[in-house]
Amino acid sequence: MKILGESKMKIDHSRGPAGIPVWVGIVLLLLISGLAQGNDLISDETCLDCHDTMQESLKNTPHQLSSLQKNTSTEIACINCHSGAEIHVEDPEVGNISNPARLEGFEARQACSNCHKPHVGMDNYGFDVHSELELNCSNCHKVHGGHSGLLLSKKAEFCLKCHEEMKNPFSRRSMHPVNQQTITCLSCHSMTKRKDMSTGFEFERVCQDCHPQQAGPFPFEHEAANAYAVEGNGCLSCHDPHGSENDKLLKQSGEELCSSCHMTPPGHLNLPALHGPIRDIENCVACHSAVHGSFTSHKLLDPFLQSRLGSPQDCNQCHDLSD
Amino acid sequence: MKNIGKSVLVINAIIVLLLIASINADTGGGKLKLGYLYTDEVGNLEVNQETFNTYEGAVFSLLDMVYLFDGGLSINADMQNITLNNRNLTASISKPGLFSISAHNNQYRRNYEFNGGNFTRRRTTSFNGTFKPFSYAQLFAGFGVTAKKGVSNDLIAETYDTVNVDYSHTTFNFGANMLYKKNSLFWEYRHLDFSNNVESELYNTGRTADAFRLSGSTLIPKYDWILVSGGYHYRLDKIESNSTELKTNLGWGAAKLYIPQRYIINYRISYARTNHSATLRETDNVINTISIGKSWAGKFGLRIGYENRVADDLTDRTESNGLLLNGWLKIKKQLLVRVFTSTRENNVVNGTTLIGEESIARHKITAIYTPSSRVSLRVQWNGQFASHDPDTQIRDTLTDTEVGSKVDYNTLTASLKLSAPDYGKIIVSHTYYRGQFENNSADLSYEFSDHLFRASIYPNSYKNLSVFASGKYYRSRRNRDVEKTSISINAEYVLKDTYTIGAQYEAYNFDNFLVFKEYYTTNIVHFYVIKNFEI
């Protein structure tokens, strides 16, 4: 499990204990400096003598060389990522120095994980396709001269380069505005911000960032909307998040959607005695409009239903709303 | 006037940024874009989502601005459409390895009325900062507001009056991220505050939430082929008006074993308990997942997994068993085939649930054929199936608690990319979506059959002229009868390497053949000049 270049990346944080006589410290310093002279690390300047454009490509990136800037807590040098520099200096063959971008799969990710925690799924969490395909960090990131986040390209284009087929759902009748660049794939499929977000019943939190008004809790819940519930599948119970032929990203429209889980109670449809607006619309949400959860009704009825229908008397006088 | 005021404020902020940048200057530059966007719309403004967020007017943008100071400090800005209400702004100041502060703002409008009089606008603004006092520790904090204003027609436009949907959702968070010799520790506290401005208590859904996360991972000493990790998550949501609470405690643990010969074994367990004070329900969710994977050095990979889920709220208990198979095969870097399949059987162990027992299956096959650097062909099939009562004989005896619905959803996509170094690049793709939903309740069923064609042409630049064109055609049939078409042509000419003159034409058409009033056509023309600048 030894990592290429690992030995060069170790930083010695050891310090002498208090109370040691000064002369011991001096002797130790001399010894250490002697050892260091015999084991010189290759400096950035040495590398840049030949690879002068590399300095520019690292500017304005988190990997900007420490030797060229002031007051930074992180030591970054060429040899942190490229091991074998001592041999390469003597014999400047490409094969004499490591390049993490050319490593494959596990070894490549290990090289970067000396300083970076792997993204969710890339290491220990879940079945992630990026990990399974043995993708290297450099399949998505470019250390020398990448865009923001060192990504290979900007915003949604970055993911859609590989996931070509995912461009199409965002052109259906209703969709999330990814093609309009209002949001990106990473707005929902965040690989870095939600390292702990793993289990199914947490996914609905992703939607709540932008749609908090639909988020619970409610005194009267719609179980389907709660991924933690026994019968719930969260927002995805009713919505197709990429794109749909229906308005509001619904999987089905109108009463068809509701009837995939609910039986239509007798007398609810096609009866002439029904109130006009309900008969005309033939849609469950005409009355049960609080589909995400209600503050007033366990049947998820519209709190203003009575006044909206212009009913002169209380609904309870004719309808049994008790169960 | 209000929007003009905001634009002036943003432009002033940019000038201040540039002034700061000019002190102790090193190098910097970016692009200034100035133009005008014309729109000509006919029809129903609430039906074509692509143009909801398009505005007519003068456009000013500052793109890809980077300023580097001596010593490593840098300022970045990417501010699109500063003068319009669809502005999308990002700015940051950072010193790599030490700190970063970034700000982001964007807005999105949705129309709810034929003439566009009723609309909502969602504005998202966030600030984030990091500070790295040591090489192995990073502190972070953030603040964000998502605010929505306007009126919508809610669910039934024909019946109801407009509904005011104003709200603001404020969050702040802080925490730390530590990584030392491949041992990591992460913690975060997050607070959320939601409030709306609706006077009626019936719609006053103001609430708060507090969340805390802690997680860590480490390689086991002397057994560095075993990576273990675990975490704890707590979240409490409260409704202000009636003291309803939703509380979740979640703990998880995981192990990953890297075995020689490129075998990997994954195991994880998570346990969560959610308490709802209003329903007095306490729901447990337990998930156990194990998988074993093997790969043959860049040529072939296979993973097989099993997952057991239990959901139990003391009244009802369901248990599901899921199988997962994931494989890929690469043949001489020319052909990559990926196969993913998963099935799940969800059984009701105790009690009675509305949808009853469930069978779910999901399959995906992708083939990518790249015979040369000039040709790439991708084909993907995605099938999703769900069934609540597969036996037709049983269906006749359905009760209220057995809905017996079925879902059969298929997607087939083919895309072809052709490139010729002397001419340019063409990408064409077609997706066929087919869905059949059998809702036995009330004998209602639903069906759709959609086609989506997309083509993009990128000819090589000729002298200083570059042109790009794309088009889309969408047709939805069966229960829907909708057609959408759009084209986009963009041309740019570079003058003396510092100026670019450009024009973009876009046209959209929407028709719903079942709903008479749902038709829409628009032409959008955008003229602009881009100046590359250096400071």
PDB file of N, CA and C in Angstrom, chain A residues 16 18 60 99 113 125 130 200 211 223 262-263 266 276 287 294-295 297 310 316 320:
ATOM      1  N   GLY A  16      11.525  18.947  20.207  1.00  0.00           N
ATOM      2  CA  GLY A  16      12.175  18.474  21.416  1.00  0.00           C
ATOM      3  C   GLY A  16      11.407  18.858  22.656  1.00  0.00           C
ATOM      4  N   ALA A  18      10.569  20.096  26.438  1.00  0.00           N
ATOM      5  CA  ALA A  18      11.101  21.216  27.212  1.00  0.00           C
ATOM      6  C   ALA A  18      12.080  20.699  28.271  1.00  0.00           C
ATOM      7  N   ASN A  60      -3.233  31.203  -8.999  1.00  0.00           N
ATOM      8  CA  ASN A  60      -4.669  31.347  -8.781  1.00  0.00           C
ATOM      9  C   ASN A  60      -5.358  29.994  -8.566  1.00  0.00           C
ATOM     10  N   ASN A  99       3.661  11.088 -12.237  1.00  0.00           N
ATOM     11  CA  ASN A  99       2.651  12.083 -12.590  1.00  0.00           C
ATOM     12  C   ASN A  99       1.283  11.514 -12.188  1.00  0.00           C
ATOM     13  N   SER A 113      -5.130  11.705  -2.181  1.00  0.00           N
ATOM     14  CA  SER A 113      -5.729  11.637  -0.851  1.00  0.00           C
ATOM     15  C   SER A 113      -4.712  11.838   0.262  1.00  0.00           C
ATOM     16  N   TYR A 125     -18.107   5.368   0.742  1.00  0.00           N
ATOM     17  CA  TYR A 125     -19.525   5.500   0.971  1.00  0.00           C
ATOM     18  C   TYR A 125     -20.327   5.152  -0.263  1.00  0.00           C
ATOM     19  N   HIS A 130     -18.338   6.439 -10.225  1.00  0.00           N
ATOM     20  CA  HIS A 130     -17.031   7.019 -10.526  1.00  0.00           C
ATOM     21  C   HIS A 130     -15.911   6.163  -9.934  1.00  0.00           C
ATOM     22  N   GLY A 200     -31.230   6.957   2.032  1.00  0.00           N
ATOM     23  CA  GLY A 200     -32.352   7.386   1.218  1.00  0.00           C
ATOM     24  C   GLY A 200     -33.201   8.463   1.845  1.00  0.00           C
ATOM     25  N   HIS A 211     -36.324  24.595  -2.387  1.00  0.00           N
ATOM     26  CA  HIS A 211     -37.794  24.549  -2.279  1.00  0.00           C
ATOM     27  C   HIS A 211     -38.202  24.389  -0.815  1.00  0.00           C
ATOM     28  N   GLU A 223     -47.499  11.257   3.825  1.00  0.00           N
ATOM     29  CA  GLU A 223     -46.400  10.297   4.049  1.00  0.00           C
ATOM     30  C   GLU A 223     -45.502  10.114   2.834  1.00  0.00           C
ATOM     31  N   HIS A 262     -53.669   5.992  -4.272  1.00  0.00           N
ATOM     32  CA  HIS A 262     -54.948   6.118  -3.562  1.00  0.00           C
ATOM     33  C   HIS A 262     -56.104   5.624  -4.424  1.00  0.00           C
ATOM     34  N   MET A 263     -57.016   4.919  -3.797  1.00  0.00           N
ATOM     35  CA  MET A 263     -58.269   4.590  -4.466  1.00  0.00           C
ATOM     36  C   MET A 263     -59.125   5.861  -4.500  1.00  0.00           C
ATOM     37  N   PRO A 266     -65.708   6.502  -3.662  1.00  0.00           N
ATOM     38  CA  PRO A 266     -66.950   6.534  -4.431  1.00  0.00           C
ATOM     39  C   PRO A 266     -67.621   7.901  -4.306  1.00  0.00           C
ATOM     40  N   GLY A 276     -69.722  22.685  -8.714  1.00  0.00           N
ATOM     41  CA  GLY A 276     -69.309  22.975 -10.079  1.00  0.00           C
ATOM     42  C   GLY A 276     -67.812  22.923 -10.325  1.00  0.00           C
ATOM     43  N   CYS A 287     -59.446  20.141  -4.248  1.00  0.00           N
ATOM     44  CA  CYS A 287     -59.778  20.262  -2.820  1.00  0.00           C
ATOM     45  C   CYS A 287     -58.573  19.930  -1.933  1.00  0.00           C
ATOM     46  N   SER A 294     -50.110  19.536   5.550  1.00  0.00           N
ATOM     47  CA  SER A 294     -51.088  20.568   5.909  1.00  0.00           C
ATOM     48  C   SER A 294     -50.929  20.997   7.360  1.00  0.00           C
ATOM     49  N   PHE A 295     -51.327  22.235   7.629  1.00  0.00           N
ATOM     50  CA  PHE A 295     -51.359  22.731   8.997  1.00  0.00           C
ATOM     51  C   PHE A 295     -52.737  22.557   9.620  1.00  0.00           C
ATOM     52  N   SER A 297     -55.494  20.184   8.094  1.00  0.00           N
ATOM     53  CA  SER A 297     -56.378  19.084   7.717  1.00  0.00           C
ATOM     54  C   SER A 297     -55.599  17.798   7.483  1.00  0.00           C
ATOM     55  N   GLY A 310     -67.282  29.228  -2.552  1.00  0.00           N
ATOM     56  CA  GLY A 310     -68.456  30.064  -2.343  1.00  0.00           C
ATOM     57  C   GLY A 310     -69.574  29.342  -1.619  1.00  0.00           C
ATOM     58  N   ASN A 316     -68.583  20.520   6.689  1.00  0.00           N
ATOM     59  CA  ASN A 316     -68.870  19.397   7.576  1.00  0.00           C
ATOM     60  C   ASN A 316     -70.363  19.059   7.663  1.00  0.00           C
ATOM     61  N   ASP A 320     -68.502  14.110   5.650  1.00  0.00           N
ATOM     62  CA  ASP A 320     -67.872  13.580   6.857  1.00  0.00           C
ATOM     63  C   ASP A 320     -66.359  13.712   6.694  1.00  0.00           C
TER      64      ASP A 320
END
